[in-house]
mmCIF file of N, CA and C in Angstrom:
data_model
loop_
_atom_site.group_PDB
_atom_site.id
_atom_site.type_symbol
_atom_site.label_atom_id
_atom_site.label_comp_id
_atom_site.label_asym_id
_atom_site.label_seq_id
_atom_site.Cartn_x
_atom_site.Cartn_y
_atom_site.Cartn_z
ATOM 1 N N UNK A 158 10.423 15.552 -67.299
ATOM 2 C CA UNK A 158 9.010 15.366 -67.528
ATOM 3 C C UNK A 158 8.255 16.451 -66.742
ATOM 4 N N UNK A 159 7.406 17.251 -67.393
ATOM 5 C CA UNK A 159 6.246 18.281 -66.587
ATOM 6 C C UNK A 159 5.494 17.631 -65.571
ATOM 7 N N UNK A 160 5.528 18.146 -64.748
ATOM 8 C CA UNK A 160 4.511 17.528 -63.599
ATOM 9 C C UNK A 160 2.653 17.356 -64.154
ATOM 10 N N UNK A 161 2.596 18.130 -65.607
ATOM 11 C CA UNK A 161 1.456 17.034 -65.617
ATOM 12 C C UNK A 161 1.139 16.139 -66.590
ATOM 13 N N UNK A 162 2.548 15.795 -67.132
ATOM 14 C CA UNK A 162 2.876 14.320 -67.693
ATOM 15 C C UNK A 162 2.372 13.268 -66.477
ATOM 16 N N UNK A 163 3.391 14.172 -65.507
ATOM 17 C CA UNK A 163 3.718 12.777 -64.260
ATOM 18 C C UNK A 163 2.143 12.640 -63.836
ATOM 19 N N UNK A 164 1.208 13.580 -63.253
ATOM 20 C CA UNK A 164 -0.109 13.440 -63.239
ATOM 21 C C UNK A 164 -0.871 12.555 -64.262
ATOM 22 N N UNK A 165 -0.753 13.029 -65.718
ATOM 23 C CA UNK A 165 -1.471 12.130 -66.272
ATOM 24 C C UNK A 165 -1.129 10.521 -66.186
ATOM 25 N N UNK A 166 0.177 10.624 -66.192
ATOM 26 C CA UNK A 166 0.901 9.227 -66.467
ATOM 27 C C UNK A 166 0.251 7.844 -64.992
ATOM 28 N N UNK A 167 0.273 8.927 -63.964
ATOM 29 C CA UNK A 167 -0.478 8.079 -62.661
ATOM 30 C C UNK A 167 -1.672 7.843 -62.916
ATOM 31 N N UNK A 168 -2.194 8.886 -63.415
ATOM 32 C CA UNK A 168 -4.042 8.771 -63.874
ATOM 33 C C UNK A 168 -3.928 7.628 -64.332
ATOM 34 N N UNK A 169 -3.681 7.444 -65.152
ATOM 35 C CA UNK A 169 -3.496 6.562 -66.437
ATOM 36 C C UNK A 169 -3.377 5.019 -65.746
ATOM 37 N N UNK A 170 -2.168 5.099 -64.390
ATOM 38 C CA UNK A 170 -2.167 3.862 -63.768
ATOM 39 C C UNK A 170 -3.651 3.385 -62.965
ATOM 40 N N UNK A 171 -3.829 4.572 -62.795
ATOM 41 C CA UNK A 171 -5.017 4.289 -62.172
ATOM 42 C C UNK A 171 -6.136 3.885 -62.639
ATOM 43 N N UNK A 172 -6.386 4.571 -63.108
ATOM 44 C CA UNK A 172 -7.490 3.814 -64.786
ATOM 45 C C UNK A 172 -7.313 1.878 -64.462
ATOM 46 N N UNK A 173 -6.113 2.027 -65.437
ATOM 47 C CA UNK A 173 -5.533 0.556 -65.451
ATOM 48 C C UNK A 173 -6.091 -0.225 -64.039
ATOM 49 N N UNK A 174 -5.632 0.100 -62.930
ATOM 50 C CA UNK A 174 -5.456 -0.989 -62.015
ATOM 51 C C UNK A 174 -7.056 -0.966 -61.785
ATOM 52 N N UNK A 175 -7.851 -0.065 -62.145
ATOM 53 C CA UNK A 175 -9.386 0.346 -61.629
ATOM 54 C C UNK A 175 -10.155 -1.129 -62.576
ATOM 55 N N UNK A 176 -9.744 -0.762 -63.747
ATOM 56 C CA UNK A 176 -10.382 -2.226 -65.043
ATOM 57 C C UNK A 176 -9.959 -3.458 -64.456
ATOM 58 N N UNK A 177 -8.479 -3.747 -64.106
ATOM 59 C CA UNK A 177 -8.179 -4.564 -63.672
ATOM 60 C C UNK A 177 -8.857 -5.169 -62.349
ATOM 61 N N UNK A 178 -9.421 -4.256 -61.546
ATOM 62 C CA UNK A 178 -9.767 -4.837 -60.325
ATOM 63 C C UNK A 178 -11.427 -5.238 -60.998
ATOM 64 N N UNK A 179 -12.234 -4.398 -61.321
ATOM 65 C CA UNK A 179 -13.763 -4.698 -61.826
ATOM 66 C C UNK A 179 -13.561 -6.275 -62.946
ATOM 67 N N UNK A 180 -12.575 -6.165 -63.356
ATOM 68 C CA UNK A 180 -12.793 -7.696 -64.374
ATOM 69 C C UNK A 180 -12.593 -8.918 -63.397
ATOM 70 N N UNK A 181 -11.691 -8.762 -62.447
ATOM 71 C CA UNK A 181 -11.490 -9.446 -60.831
ATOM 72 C C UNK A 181 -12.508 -9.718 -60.167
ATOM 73 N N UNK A 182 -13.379 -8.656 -60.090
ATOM 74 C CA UNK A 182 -14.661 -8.566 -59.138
ATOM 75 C C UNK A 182 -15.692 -9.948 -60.021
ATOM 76 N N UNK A 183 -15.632 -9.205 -61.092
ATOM 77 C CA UNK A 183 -16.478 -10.214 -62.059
ATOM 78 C C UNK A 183 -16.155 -11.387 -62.402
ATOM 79 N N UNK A 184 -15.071 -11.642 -62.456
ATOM 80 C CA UNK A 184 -14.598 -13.401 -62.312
ATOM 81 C C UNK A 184 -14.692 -14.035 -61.003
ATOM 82 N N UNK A 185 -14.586 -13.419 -59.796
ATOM 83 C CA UNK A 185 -14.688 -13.921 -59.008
ATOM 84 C C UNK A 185 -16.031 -13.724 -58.077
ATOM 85 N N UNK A 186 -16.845 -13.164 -58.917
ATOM 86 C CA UNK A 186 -18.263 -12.643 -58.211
ATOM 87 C C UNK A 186 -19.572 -13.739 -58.970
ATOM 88 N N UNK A 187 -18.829 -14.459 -60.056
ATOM 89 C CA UNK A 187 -19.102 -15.241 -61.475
ATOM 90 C C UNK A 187 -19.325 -16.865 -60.039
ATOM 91 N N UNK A 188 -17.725 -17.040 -60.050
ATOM 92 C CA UNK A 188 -17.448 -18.194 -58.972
ATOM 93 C C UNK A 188 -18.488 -18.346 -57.795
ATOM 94 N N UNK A 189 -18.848 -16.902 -57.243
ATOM 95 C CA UNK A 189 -19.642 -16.952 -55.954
ATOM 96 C C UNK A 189 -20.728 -17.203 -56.169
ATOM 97 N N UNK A 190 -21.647 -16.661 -57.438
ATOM 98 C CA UNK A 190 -22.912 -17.207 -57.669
ATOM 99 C C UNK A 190 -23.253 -18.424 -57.816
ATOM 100 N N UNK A 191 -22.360 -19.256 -58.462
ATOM 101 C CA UNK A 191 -21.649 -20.588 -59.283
ATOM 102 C C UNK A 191 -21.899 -21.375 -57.627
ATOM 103 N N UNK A 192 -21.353 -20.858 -56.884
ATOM 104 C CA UNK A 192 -20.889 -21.838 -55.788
ATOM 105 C C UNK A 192 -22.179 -21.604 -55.088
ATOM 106 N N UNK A 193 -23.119 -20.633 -54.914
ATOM 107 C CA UNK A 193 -23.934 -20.106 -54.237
ATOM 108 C C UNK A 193 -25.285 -21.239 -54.422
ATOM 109 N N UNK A 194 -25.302 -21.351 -56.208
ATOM 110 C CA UNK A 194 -26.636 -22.147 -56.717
ATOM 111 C C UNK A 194 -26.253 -23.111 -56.291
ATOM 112 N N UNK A 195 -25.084 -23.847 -56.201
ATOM 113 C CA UNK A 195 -24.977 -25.338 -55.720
ATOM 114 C C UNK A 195 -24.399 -25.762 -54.661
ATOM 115 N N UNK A 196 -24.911 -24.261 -53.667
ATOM 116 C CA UNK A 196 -25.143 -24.778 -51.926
ATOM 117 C C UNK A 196 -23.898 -25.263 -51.540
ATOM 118 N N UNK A 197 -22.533 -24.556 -51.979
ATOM 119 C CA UNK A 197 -21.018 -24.979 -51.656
ATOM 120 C C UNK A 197 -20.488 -24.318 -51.270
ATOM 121 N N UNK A 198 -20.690 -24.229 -49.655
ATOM 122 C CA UNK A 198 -19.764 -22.643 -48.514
ATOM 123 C C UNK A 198 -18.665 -23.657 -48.033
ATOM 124 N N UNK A 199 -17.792 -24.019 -49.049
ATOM 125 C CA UNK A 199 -16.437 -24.419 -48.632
ATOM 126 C C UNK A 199 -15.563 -23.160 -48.048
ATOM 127 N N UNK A 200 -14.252 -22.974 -47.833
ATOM 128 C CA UNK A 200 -13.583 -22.233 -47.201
ATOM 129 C C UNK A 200 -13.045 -21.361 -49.050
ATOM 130 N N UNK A 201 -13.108 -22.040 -50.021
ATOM 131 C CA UNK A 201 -12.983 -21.650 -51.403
ATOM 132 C C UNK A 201 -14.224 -20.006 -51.132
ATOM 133 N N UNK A 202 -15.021 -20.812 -51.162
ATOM 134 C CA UNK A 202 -16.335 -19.742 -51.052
ATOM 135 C C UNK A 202 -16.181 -18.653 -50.235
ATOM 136 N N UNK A 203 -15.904 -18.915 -49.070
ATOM 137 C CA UNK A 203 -15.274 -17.705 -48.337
ATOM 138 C C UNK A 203 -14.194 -16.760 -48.186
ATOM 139 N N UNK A 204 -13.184 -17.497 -49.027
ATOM 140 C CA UNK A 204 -12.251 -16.735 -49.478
ATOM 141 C C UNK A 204 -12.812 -15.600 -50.732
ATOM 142 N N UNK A 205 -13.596 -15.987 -51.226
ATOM 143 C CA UNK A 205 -14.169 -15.337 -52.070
ATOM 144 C C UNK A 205 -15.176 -13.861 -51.811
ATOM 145 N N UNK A 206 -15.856 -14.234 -50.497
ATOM 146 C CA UNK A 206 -16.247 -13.322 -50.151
ATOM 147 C C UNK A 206 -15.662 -12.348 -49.672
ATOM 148 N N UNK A 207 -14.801 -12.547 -48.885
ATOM 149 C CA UNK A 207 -13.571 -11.925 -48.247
ATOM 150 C C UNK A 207 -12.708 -10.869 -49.276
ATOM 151 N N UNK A 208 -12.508 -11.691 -50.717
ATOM 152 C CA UNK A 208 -11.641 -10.821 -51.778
ATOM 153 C C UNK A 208 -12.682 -10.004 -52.132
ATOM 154 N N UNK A 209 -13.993 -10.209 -51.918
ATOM 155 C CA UNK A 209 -15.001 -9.408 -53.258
ATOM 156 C C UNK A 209 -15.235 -8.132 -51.984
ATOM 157 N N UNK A 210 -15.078 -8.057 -50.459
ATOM 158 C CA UNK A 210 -15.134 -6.843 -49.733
ATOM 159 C C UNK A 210 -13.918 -6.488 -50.048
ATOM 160 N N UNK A 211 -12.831 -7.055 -50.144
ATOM 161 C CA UNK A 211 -11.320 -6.244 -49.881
ATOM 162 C C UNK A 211 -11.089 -5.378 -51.344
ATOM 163 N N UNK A 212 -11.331 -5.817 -52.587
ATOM 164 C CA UNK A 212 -11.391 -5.241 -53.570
ATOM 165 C C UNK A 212 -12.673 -3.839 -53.823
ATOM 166 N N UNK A 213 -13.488 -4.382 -53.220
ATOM 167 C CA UNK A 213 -15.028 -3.012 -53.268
ATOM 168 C C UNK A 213 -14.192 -2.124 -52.321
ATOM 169 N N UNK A 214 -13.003 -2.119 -51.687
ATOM 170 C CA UNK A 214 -12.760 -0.712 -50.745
ATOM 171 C C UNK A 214 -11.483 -0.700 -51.090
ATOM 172 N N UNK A 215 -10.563 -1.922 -52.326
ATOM 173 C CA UNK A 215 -9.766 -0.881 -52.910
ATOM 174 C C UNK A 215 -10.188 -0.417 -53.690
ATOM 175 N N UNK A 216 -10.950 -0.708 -54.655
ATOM 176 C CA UNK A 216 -12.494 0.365 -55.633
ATOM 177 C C UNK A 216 -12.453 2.010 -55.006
ATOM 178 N N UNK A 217 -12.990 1.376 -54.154
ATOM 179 C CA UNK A 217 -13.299 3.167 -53.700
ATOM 180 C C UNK A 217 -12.164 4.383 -53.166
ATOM 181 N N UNK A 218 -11.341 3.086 -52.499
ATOM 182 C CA UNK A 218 -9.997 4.194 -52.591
ATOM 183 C C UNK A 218 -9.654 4.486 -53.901
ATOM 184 N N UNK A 219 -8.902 3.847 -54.906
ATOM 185 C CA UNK A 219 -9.583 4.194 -56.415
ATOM 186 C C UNK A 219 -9.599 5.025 -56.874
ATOM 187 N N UNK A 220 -10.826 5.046 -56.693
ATOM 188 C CA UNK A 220 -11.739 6.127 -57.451
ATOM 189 C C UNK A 220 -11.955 7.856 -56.888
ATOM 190 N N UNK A 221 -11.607 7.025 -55.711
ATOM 191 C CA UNK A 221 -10.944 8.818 -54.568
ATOM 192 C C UNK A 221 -10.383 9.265 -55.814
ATOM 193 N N UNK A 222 -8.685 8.814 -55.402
ATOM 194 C CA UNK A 222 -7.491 9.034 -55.656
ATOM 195 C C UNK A 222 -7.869 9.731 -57.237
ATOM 196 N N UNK A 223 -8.527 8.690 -58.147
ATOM 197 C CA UNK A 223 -8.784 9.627 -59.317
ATOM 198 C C UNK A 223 -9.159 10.486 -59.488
ATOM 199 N N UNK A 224 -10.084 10.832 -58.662
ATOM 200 C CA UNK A 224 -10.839 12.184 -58.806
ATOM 201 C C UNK A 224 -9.685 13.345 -58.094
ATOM 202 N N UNK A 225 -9.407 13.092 -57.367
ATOM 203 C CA UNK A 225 -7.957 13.974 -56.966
ATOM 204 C C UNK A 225 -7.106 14.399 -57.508
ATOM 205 N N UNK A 226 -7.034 13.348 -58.612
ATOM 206 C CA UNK A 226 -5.608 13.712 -59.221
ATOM 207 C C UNK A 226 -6.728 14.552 -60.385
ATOM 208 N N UNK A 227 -7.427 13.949 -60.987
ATOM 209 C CA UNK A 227 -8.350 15.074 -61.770
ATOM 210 C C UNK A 227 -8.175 16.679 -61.356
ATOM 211 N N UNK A 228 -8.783 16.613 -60.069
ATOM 212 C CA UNK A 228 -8.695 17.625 -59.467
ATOM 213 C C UNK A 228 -7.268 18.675 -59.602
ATOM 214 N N UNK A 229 -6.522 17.777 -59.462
ATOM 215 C CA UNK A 229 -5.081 18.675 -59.434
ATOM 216 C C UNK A 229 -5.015 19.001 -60.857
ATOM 217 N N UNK A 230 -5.104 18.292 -61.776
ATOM 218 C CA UNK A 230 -4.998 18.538 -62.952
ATOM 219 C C UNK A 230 -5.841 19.448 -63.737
ATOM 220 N N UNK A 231 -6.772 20.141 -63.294
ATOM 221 C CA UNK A 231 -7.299 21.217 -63.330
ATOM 222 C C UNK A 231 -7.036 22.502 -62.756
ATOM 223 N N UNK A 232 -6.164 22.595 -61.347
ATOM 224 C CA UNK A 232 -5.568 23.255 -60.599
ATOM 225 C C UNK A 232 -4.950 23.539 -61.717
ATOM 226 N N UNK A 233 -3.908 22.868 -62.379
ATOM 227 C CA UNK A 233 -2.508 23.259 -63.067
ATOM 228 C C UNK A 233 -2.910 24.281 -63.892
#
């Protein structure tokens, strides 16, 4: 395989896991409002908050990484 198969082919994962995490954010950002209107800071709720920071900064690592590999892939 050419190394920018293998580039695209990671892009490509990346993409993927990027949708995957934003449809995450939104189901579980759905729950927090949900729980928010009806005044319910169970430990549920806070787990929630907790996933919706840990996911916004794998987001942005992310979206680094994509632009990097972009980057290289223009190098080539």
């Amino acid at each position: 395989m050419a190394k920018i198969d293998e580039i695209k082919e990671y892009l490509t994962t990346l993409r993927v896991f990027f949708t995957v995490t934003i449809a995450i954010m939104v189901a579980i950002g759905g729950g927090l409002i949900n729980s928010y209107r009806k005044e319910i800071y169970d430990i549920i709720f806070w787990i929630g908050v907790v996933s919706e920071f840990i996911l916004m900064v794998s987001i942005l690592f992310t979206i680094k990484k994509i632009k990097y590999k972009i980057k290289e892939i223009r190098d080539i």
